[in-house]
Coordinates of C-alpha atoms in Angstrom, one line a residue:
M1 CA 32.7 27.1 -143.1
V2 CA 29.1 26.1 -142.2
A3 CA 27.8 28.9 -144.5
P4 CA 26.3 28.8 -148.5
F5 CA 27.8 31.1 -150.8
E6 CA 26.1 34.7 -150.7
T7 CA 26.6 37.3 -153.0
P8 CA 25.9 40.6 -151.8
T9 CA 23.1 42.6 -153.5
A10 CA 21.8 46.0 -153.2
R11 CA 18.7 45.3 -150.8
V12 CA 17.4 48.0 -148.7
P13 CA 18.1 47.3 -145.1
K14 CA 15.2 46.1 -142.9
A15 CA 16.6 47.4 -139.9
A16 CA 19.6 49.3 -138.6
G17 CA 18.9 48.3 -134.9
F18 CA 16.3 46.4 -133.1
N19 CA 15.5 44.6 -130.1
C20 CA 15.5 40.6 -129.5
P21 CA 12.0 39.6 -129.5
S22 CA 13.2 36.5 -127.0
C23 CA 14.7 38.6 -124.2
G24 CA 14.5 42.5 -125.2
A25 CA 18.2 43.1 -125.5
A26 CA 19.2 45.6 -128.3
I27 CA 20.6 44.2 -131.2
E28 CA 22.5 46.3 -133.8
L29 CA 23.1 45.7 -137.2
H30 CA 26.4 46.2 -139.1
A31 CA 25.6 44.6 -142.2
Q32 CA 22.6 46.6 -143.1
G33 CA 20.8 44.9 -146.2
W34 CA 22.8 41.7 -146.0
A35 CA 22.4 40.3 -142.9
V36 CA 20.2 37.1 -143.1
S37 CA 20.0 36.1 -139.4
V38 CA 21.5 37.4 -136.3
V39 CA 22.4 35.8 -132.8
C40 CA 21.4 37.6 -129.7
G41 CA 24.4 37.9 -127.7
A42 CA 22.1 38.3 -124.4
C43 CA 19.9 35.0 -124.8
G44 CA 21.5 33.1 -127.7
A45 CA 18.2 33.2 -129.7
Q46 CA 18.8 33.0 -133.5
L47 CA 16.7 35.5 -135.2
D48 CA 15.8 36.3 -138.8
A49 CA 16.9 39.6 -139.7
T50 CA 15.1 39.9 -143.0
D51 CA 11.6 39.3 -141.6
E52 CA 9.5 42.4 -140.5
N53 CA 8.5 40.8 -137.2
L54 CA 12.1 39.6 -136.3
K55 CA 11.0 35.9 -136.5
V56 CA 12.9 33.8 -134.0
L57 CA 14.4 30.7 -136.0
Q58 CA 15.6 29.0 -132.8
Y59 CA 15.9 29.9 -129.0
G60 CA 19.1 29.5 -127.5
E61 CA 21.3 29.7 -124.6
R62 CA 23.8 32.5 -123.8
V63 CA 27.0 32.0 -125.7
T64 CA 30.0 31.7 -123.0
A65 CA 32.5 31.4 -125.7
K66 CA 34.8 34.6 -126.2
P67 CA 35.8 35.7 -129.7
R68 CA 39.8 36.3 -129.9
I69 CA 38.7 39.1 -132.3
P70 CA 35.7 41.1 -130.8
L71 CA 32.7 41.7 -133.3
G72 CA 33.0 45.0 -134.4
T73 CA 36.6 45.0 -134.5
R74 CA 37.6 46.7 -137.9
G75 CA 41.0 45.8 -139.7
T76 CA 42.2 46.0 -143.4
W77 CA 43.0 43.0 -145.6
K78 CA 44.6 43.4 -149.0
G79 CA 44.1 47.1 -149.1
A80 CA 40.3 47.1 -148.1
P81 CA 38.6 47.7 -145.0
W82 CA 36.7 44.8 -143.1
E83 CA 34.6 44.5 -139.9
V84 CA 34.1 41.5 -138.0
I85 CA 30.4 40.7 -137.7
G86 CA 29.7 37.3 -136.7
F87 CA 31.6 34.3 -134.9
Q88 CA 30.7 30.9 -134.5
V89 CA 32.3 27.7 -133.2
V90 CA 32.3 24.6 -135.4
T91 CA 32.8 21.1 -134.1
I92 CA 33.3 17.5 -135.8
S93 CA 33.6 14.3 -134.1
V94 CA 36.5 12.0 -134.7
E95 CA 36.4 8.5 -133.2
G96 CA 34.5 9.7 -130.3
T97 CA 36.6 12.8 -129.7
D98 CA 35.3 16.3 -130.4
Y99 CA 37.4 19.0 -132.0
S100 CA 36.2 22.6 -132.3
W101 CA 37.6 25.6 -134.0
T102 CA 36.4 29.0 -134.5
E103 CA 34.9 31.0 -137.5
Y104 CA 34.6 35.0 -138.0
V105 CA 32.6 36.6 -140.6
C106 CA 34.1 40.0 -142.0
F107 CA 31.9 42.3 -144.0
N108 CA 32.7 45.1 -146.4
P109 CA 29.8 46.6 -148.1
F110 CA 31.5 46.9 -151.7
R111 CA 33.3 43.6 -151.6
G112 CA 31.0 41.3 -149.6
F113 CA 32.2 38.8 -147.0
L114 CA 35.5 37.4 -146.0
Y115 CA 36.1 34.7 -143.3
L116 CA 38.6 33.9 -140.9
S117 CA 38.9 30.5 -139.4
E118 CA 41.2 29.7 -136.2
Y119 CA 42.2 26.4 -134.6
E120 CA 44.6 26.4 -131.5
G121 CA 46.5 29.4 -132.8
H122 CA 46.3 28.4 -136.3
W123 CA 44.6 31.0 -138.6
N124 CA 43.3 31.2 -142.1
V125 CA 41.6 33.8 -144.4
I126 CA 39.3 32.1 -146.4
E127 CA 37.5 33.3 -149.5
K128 CA 34.5 31.5 -151.1
L129 CA 34.6 30.4 -154.6
R130 CA 32.4 31.0 -157.6
R131 CA 33.3 27.8 -159.4
R132 CA 34.5 24.4 -158.7
P133 CA 37.7 23.0 -159.2
E134 CA 38.8 22.0 -162.7
R135 CA 39.5 18.4 -162.0
E136 CA 38.8 15.8 -159.4
A137 CA 40.4 12.4 -159.2
G138 CA 39.1 9.3 -156.9
G139 CA 41.5 6.7 -155.4
A140 CA 42.7 5.9 -152.2
R141 CA 43.6 9.7 -151.5
P142 CA 41.5 11.6 -153.9
T143 CA 42.9 15.1 -155.5
V144 CA 41.4 18.0 -157.1
E145 CA 43.0 20.5 -159.2
L146 CA 42.5 24.3 -158.9
N147 CA 44.4 26.6 -161.1
G148 CA 46.9 24.4 -162.0
T149 CA 47.6 23.4 -158.1
T150 CA 46.8 20.0 -157.2
Y151 CA 45.3 19.6 -153.5
K152 CA 45.5 16.3 -151.7
H153 CA 42.4 15.1 -149.6
F154 CA 43.2 15.5 -146.0
Q155 CA 39.9 14.9 -143.9
T156 CA 36.1 14.4 -144.5
A157 CA 34.3 14.9 -141.4
T158 CA 30.6 16.1 -140.7
A159 CA 30.8 19.5 -139.2
Y160 CA 28.2 21.0 -136.6
T161 CA 27.5 24.9 -135.6
T162 CA 27.5 24.7 -131.9
A163 CA 27.6 28.2 -130.9
A164 CA 27.3 31.4 -132.7
L165 CA 27.4 35.3 -132.0
G166 CA 26.6 38.1 -134.4
E167 CA 25.4 38.6 -138.1
F168 CA 25.6 35.7 -140.6
P169 CA 24.9 36.1 -144.5
W170 CA 22.8 32.8 -144.4
E171 CA 20.2 31.4 -142.2
L172 CA 21.9 30.1 -139.4
R173 CA 20.5 27.5 -136.6
M174 CA 22.3 25.5 -133.6
G175 CA 23.1 22.1 -134.9
D176 CA 23.3 23.1 -138.5
H177 CA 25.6 20.5 -140.1
V178 CA 27.5 19.9 -143.4
V179 CA 29.5 17.3 -144.6
S180 CA 33.0 19.0 -145.1
R181 CA 35.9 17.6 -147.4
D182 CA 39.5 19.3 -147.0
F183 CA 42.1 19.2 -149.2
V184 CA 45.6 20.8 -149.0
A185 CA 48.3 22.2 -150.8
P186 CA 50.2 24.2 -148.2
P187 CA 49.6 27.2 -147.4
Y188 CA 46.1 26.9 -149.0
I189 CA 43.2 24.4 -148.1
L190 CA 40.4 23.9 -150.4
S191 CA 37.1 22.6 -148.7
A192 CA 34.3 21.3 -150.4
E193 CA 30.9 21.9 -147.8
A194 CA 27.9 19.8 -148.8
S195 CA 24.6 20.8 -147.2
G196 CA 21.6 18.7 -149.0
N197 CA 22.4 19.2 -152.6
E198 CA 24.0 22.3 -152.5
I199 CA 28.1 22.4 -152.5
T200 CA 30.3 25.2 -151.6
W201 CA 33.9 25.6 -152.6
S202 CA 36.0 27.8 -150.3
L203 CA 39.7 28.3 -150.5
G204 CA 41.7 29.4 -147.2
T205 CA 45.2 30.6 -146.8
Y206 CA 47.3 30.0 -143.9
T207 CA 48.1 32.9 -142.1
P208 CA 50.6 33.6 -138.8
P209 CA 48.8 35.1 -136.1
E210 CA 51.0 38.0 -136.1
V211 CA 49.6 38.9 -139.4
I212 CA 45.9 38.6 -138.3
Q213 CA 46.9 40.7 -135.1
K214 CA 48.3 43.7 -137.2
A215 CA 45.4 43.6 -139.6
F216 CA 42.8 43.8 -137.2
G217 CA 44.9 46.3 -134.7
L218 CA 44.7 43.9 -131.8
T219 CA 46.6 45.1 -128.8
K220 CA 46.7 41.6 -127.3
P221 CA 48.8 39.0 -128.8
L222 CA 47.3 36.0 -130.4
M223 CA 48.0 32.7 -129.1
Q224 CA 51.1 30.8 -130.7
P225 CA 49.9 27.7 -133.0
I226 CA 50.0 24.5 -131.1
G227 CA 51.3 21.2 -133.2
V228 CA 51.0 21.2 -136.9
F229 CA 48.0 22.4 -139.3
A230 CA 46.7 20.8 -142.0
N231 CA 47.8 23.6 -144.6
Q232 CA 50.6 25.0 -142.2
P233 CA 53.8 25.7 -144.7
N234 CA 56.5 23.1 -143.9
P235 CA 59.4 25.4 -142.4
H236 CA 62.0 23.0 -143.4
A237 CA 60.5 22.3 -147.0
N238 CA 63.2 24.2 -148.7
T239 CA 66.1 23.6 -146.5
P240 CA 67.0 20.2 -148.3
K241 CA 67.1 22.1 -151.8
R242 CA 68.9 24.9 -150.9
L243 CA 71.4 22.8 -149.3
L244 CA 71.4 20.6 -152.3
E245 CA 72.2 23.5 -154.4
R246 CA 75.1 24.8 -152.4
F247 CA 76.4 21.0 -152.5
A248 CA 76.4 21.4 -156.3
L249 CA 78.3 24.6 -156.1
S250 CA 80.5 23.4 -153.6
L251 CA 81.0 20.0 -155.6
I252 CA 82.0 21.8 -158.9
A253 CA 84.5 24.1 -156.6
L254 CA 86.3 20.9 -155.6
V255 CA 86.3 19.2 -158.9
V256 CA 88.1 22.3 -160.2
L257 CA 90.6 22.0 -157.3
L258 CA 91.2 18.3 -157.9
I259 CA 91.8 19.1 -161.4
L260 CA 94.3 21.8 -160.8
N261 CA 96.1 19.8 -157.9
V262 CA 96.2 16.6 -160.3
T263 CA 97.7 19.4 -163.1
L264 CA 100.0 21.2 -161.0
A265 CA 101.3 18.5 -158.7
S266 CA 104.7 17.5 -160.1
N267 CA 104.5 13.9 -158.6
R268 CA 108.1 13.1 -159.2
T269 CA 109.8 10.0 -157.8
V270 CA 112.7 11.1 -156.0
F271 CA 114.1 7.7 -154.7
E272 CA 113.1 4.0 -155.2
R273 CA 114.7 1.0 -153.5
S274 CA 114.0 -2.7 -152.9
F275 CA 114.5 -4.0 -149.2
T276 CA 114.6 -7.6 -147.7
F277 CA 113.5 -7.8 -143.9
S278 CA 115.1 -10.8 -142.0
R279 CA 113.6 -11.8 -138.5
A280 CA 117.2 -12.6 -137.6
Q281 CA 117.9 -8.7 -138.1
E282 CA 114.6 -7.5 -136.5
E283 CA 116.6 -5.0 -134.4
Q284 CA 118.7 -3.6 -137.1
A285 CA 117.6 -0.3 -138.8
S286 CA 118.8 0.4 -142.4
V287 CA 119.6 3.9 -143.8
T288 CA 118.6 4.9 -147.4
D289 CA 120.9 6.8 -149.6
V290 CA 120.5 10.8 -149.7
F291 CA 117.6 12.4 -152.2
D292 CA 116.7 15.7 -153.1
L293 CA 113.6 17.0 -152.4
D294 CA 113.6 20.6 -154.4
G295 CA 110.9 23.1 -155.4
R296 CA 108.4 24.5 -153.3
T297 CA 107.5 23.1 -150.0
S298 CA 105.0 20.2 -150.3
N299 CA 103.9 16.7 -149.7
V300 CA 106.0 13.6 -149.5
A301 CA 104.2 10.3 -150.5
I302 CA 106.0 7.1 -149.5
D303 CA 104.7 3.9 -151.5
L304 CA 105.2 0.6 -150.1
E305 CA 104.9 -2.5 -152.0
S306 CA 105.3 -6.0 -150.7
D307 CA 105.5 -9.6 -151.5
L308 CA 103.6 -10.8 -148.4
D309 CA 101.7 -14.1 -148.0
N310 CA 99.9 -14.9 -144.8
D311 CA 102.3 -12.6 -143.4
W312 CA 102.7 -9.0 -142.0
L313 CA 105.3 -6.5 -141.6
F314 CA 105.3 -3.4 -139.5
L315 CA 107.5 -0.3 -140.5
V316 CA 108.9 2.8 -138.6
L317 CA 110.0 5.5 -141.4
S318 CA 111.8 8.4 -140.4
L319 CA 112.6 11.2 -143.3
I320 CA 115.8 13.1 -141.8
N321 CA 117.0 16.5 -143.2
E322 CA 120.5 15.9 -143.7
T323 CA 121.7 19.3 -142.9
T324 CA 119.5 20.5 -140.0
G325 CA 118.7 16.9 -138.6
E326 CA 115.1 17.8 -138.5
T327 CA 112.8 14.4 -138.4
R328 CA 109.8 13.4 -139.5
E329 CA 108.5 9.8 -138.3
V330 CA 105.7 7.8 -139.6
T331 CA 104.6 4.2 -139.2
R332 CA 102.7 1.7 -141.3
Q333 CA 101.8 -1.8 -141.1
L334 CA 101.3 -4.1 -144.1
S335 CA 99.6 -7.3 -143.9
Y336 CA 97.9 -9.9 -146.3
Y337 CA 96.1 -13.0 -145.5
H338 CA 94.2 -15.3 -147.9
G339 CA 92.6 -18.6 -147.4
S340 CA 89.2 -20.7 -147.8
D341 CA 86.5 -21.8 -145.5
S342 CA 83.2 -23.3 -145.5
D343 CA 82.1 -19.8 -147.0
G344 CA 84.6 -19.9 -150.0
S345 CA 87.7 -17.8 -150.4
W346 CA 88.6 -14.7 -148.7
T347 CA 91.4 -12.4 -148.1
E348 CA 92.6 -9.9 -145.4
G349 CA 94.8 -7.0 -145.7
D350 CA 96.7 -5.4 -148.4
R351 CA 100.4 -5.9 -150.1
R352 CA 100.3 -2.1 -151.0
E353 CA 100.2 0.9 -148.7
T354 CA 100.7 4.6 -149.2
V355 CA 101.9 7.1 -146.3
R356 CA 101.9 11.0 -146.4
I357 CA 104.0 13.7 -144.9
A358 CA 102.8 17.0 -145.4
S359 CA 104.5 20.1 -145.8
V360 CA 107.9 19.1 -146.2
P361 CA 110.4 21.8 -147.3
A362 CA 113.1 21.6 -150.0
G363 CA 116.3 20.1 -149.0
R364 CA 118.4 16.7 -148.9
Y365 CA 116.8 14.2 -146.8
F366 CA 117.4 10.2 -146.1
L367 CA 115.2 7.9 -144.7
R368 CA 115.9 5.6 -141.3
V369 CA 113.7 2.2 -141.6
Q370 CA 113.0 0.1 -138.7
A371 CA 111.3 -3.1 -139.6
E372 CA 109.8 -5.6 -137.5
G373 CA 107.1 -8.4 -137.3
G374 CA 106.0 -11.1 -139.3
E375 CA 105.0 -14.6 -138.7
P376 CA 107.2 -16.9 -136.9
A377 CA 107.2 -19.2 -139.9
K378 CA 108.2 -16.6 -142.3
S379 CA 111.9 -16.0 -142.1
S380 CA 111.7 -13.1 -144.5
A381 CA 109.9 -10.5 -146.5
S382 CA 110.6 -8.3 -149.4
Y383 CA 109.2 -4.7 -150.1
I384 CA 109.8 -1.9 -152.2
M385 CA 109.9 1.7 -151.3
R386 CA 109.2 4.7 -153.5
V387 CA 109.6 8.2 -152.5
R388 CA 107.2 10.9 -154.7
R389 CA 107.5 14.4 -154.1
D390 CA 104.5 16.7 -154.4
A391 CA 101.9 13.9 -155.2
P392 CA 98.3 14.4 -155.5
H393 CA 96.1 13.6 -152.6
Y394 CA 92.6 12.5 -153.5
G395 CA 91.6 11.3 -150.1
F396 CA 91.0 15.1 -149.0
Y397 CA 88.4 15.5 -151.9
G398 CA 86.5 12.3 -150.7
I399 CA 86.1 13.5 -147.2
A400 CA 85.3 16.9 -148.3
V401 CA 82.4 15.5 -150.4
L402 CA 81.0 13.5 -147.5
A403 CA 81.1 16.5 -145.1
L404 CA 79.3 18.6 -147.4
L405 CA 76.8 16.0 -148.4
V406 CA 76.0 15.3 -144.6
P407 CA 74.1 18.4 -143.8
V408 CA 71.9 17.7 -146.7
V409 CA 71.1 14.1 -146.1
L410 CA 70.3 15.7 -142.3
S411 CA 68.1 18.2 -143.5
V412 CA 65.5 15.9 -145.1
F413 CA 64.7 14.6 -141.8
P414 CA 63.2 17.8 -140.2
A415 CA 61.2 18.2 -143.2
A416 CA 59.8 14.6 -143.3
S417 CA 59.1 14.9 -139.5
F418 CA 56.9 17.8 -140.0
E419 CA 54.9 16.0 -142.9
S420 CA 54.4 12.9 -140.9
R421 CA 52.8 15.1 -137.9
R422 CA 50.9 16.9 -140.4
W423 CA 49.2 13.9 -142.3
A424 CA 49.4 12.3 -138.9
E425 CA 45.8 14.0 -138.2
S426 CA 44.4 13.3 -141.5
D427 CA 42.3 10.6 -142.9
H428 CA 45.4 9.1 -144.5
A429 CA 47.4 8.8 -141.0
P430 CA 50.2 6.1 -141.4
T431 CA 49.5 2.9 -139.7
S432 CA 52.3 1.6 -137.6
S433 CA 52.8 -2.3 -137.6
S434 CA 51.4 -2.3 -133.9
D435 CA 48.1 -0.8 -135.1
S436 CA 47.8 -3.6 -137.7
D437 CA 48.4 -6.2 -135.1
D438 CA 45.7 -4.6 -133.0
D439 CA 43.2 -4.6 -135.9
E440 CA 43.8 -8.3 -136.1

């Protein structure tokens, strides 16, 4: 805001309306007694509204900028009525590029002044502060603290008034400038504006355009925001926290289910036998003794343990119901190799494997085992086969944890991307390696 702090007082209005001494156009004061300067909408002259002779402060040119909220529009904010009485365009120059935003002066004879600012569809409702922040800290990224909230420095720039219309509670002239320092803690922006020896602090609150439109009864929708603004709330900020809370609850549920699974699973060994595979009998299949799988329908785990040494073995296992002949077939390969090279010792594979068959009903079963493979230099291999009924399965819980964790991890990226876009427009924009190389 290019304006000093101004407290309304019970002054007698100098005039309710008058003619512009520069062009003769009729001008009506809405903030009677509080308007310090007024800009003629016909010729752009800046006039002293407190001077009996309506002294011209500065001659100007007709303003072509059109406010999105017309002067004289009345609205309600926080239960109080306000009237838009002033409009100005403020410009800063950053690295040779001009950026402009608009500001509105709103007046209530009992509450004083309220300000609005708009940049590319981003609106802030701004109130002047009567005191400074409690604490200021310097460093690479200065901070200030107000009412327990820490605000991070966003930008420092010199702001100029480049166009204006209507009434203002300060003596306004084209080209007036202040050095503005902005600090953000979304949805708030804390600004310090220095003009000479005077520093004015103001607090802005990011407000969606739909809220502004409704507050001032505008029939035409305001433009939608473009890009990311300094104090725009991050719409993704709470998503990681919310998903993390859900993940924690789901993890507790999974732990409870795991405990119940381990506790209630019988994990009974119903069959165990040693086998020796001979390459000379590779085409022959062996059949186990019949064993009972009783109880409820549940899984069957087949544990395989071998003495493989730089060798491999492929097994085709068929679990066959003795009564119905129903067959469930699974395969598994065992392999174990080891050695050493220039990088040291190494191993590959595992002598042990477990294969699971889900939802096997009760009954009498036997296994048909077909073995094949092996290194030509190895004539035989021994292995133990163990069949367990209703064995607990831990792999499902690991997969479930990973599946629940993926959304939490992915949710971090939109929030981080939004913050990156925010700070890219600040004095503290991250610099890429290519930028550093260019600087050199």
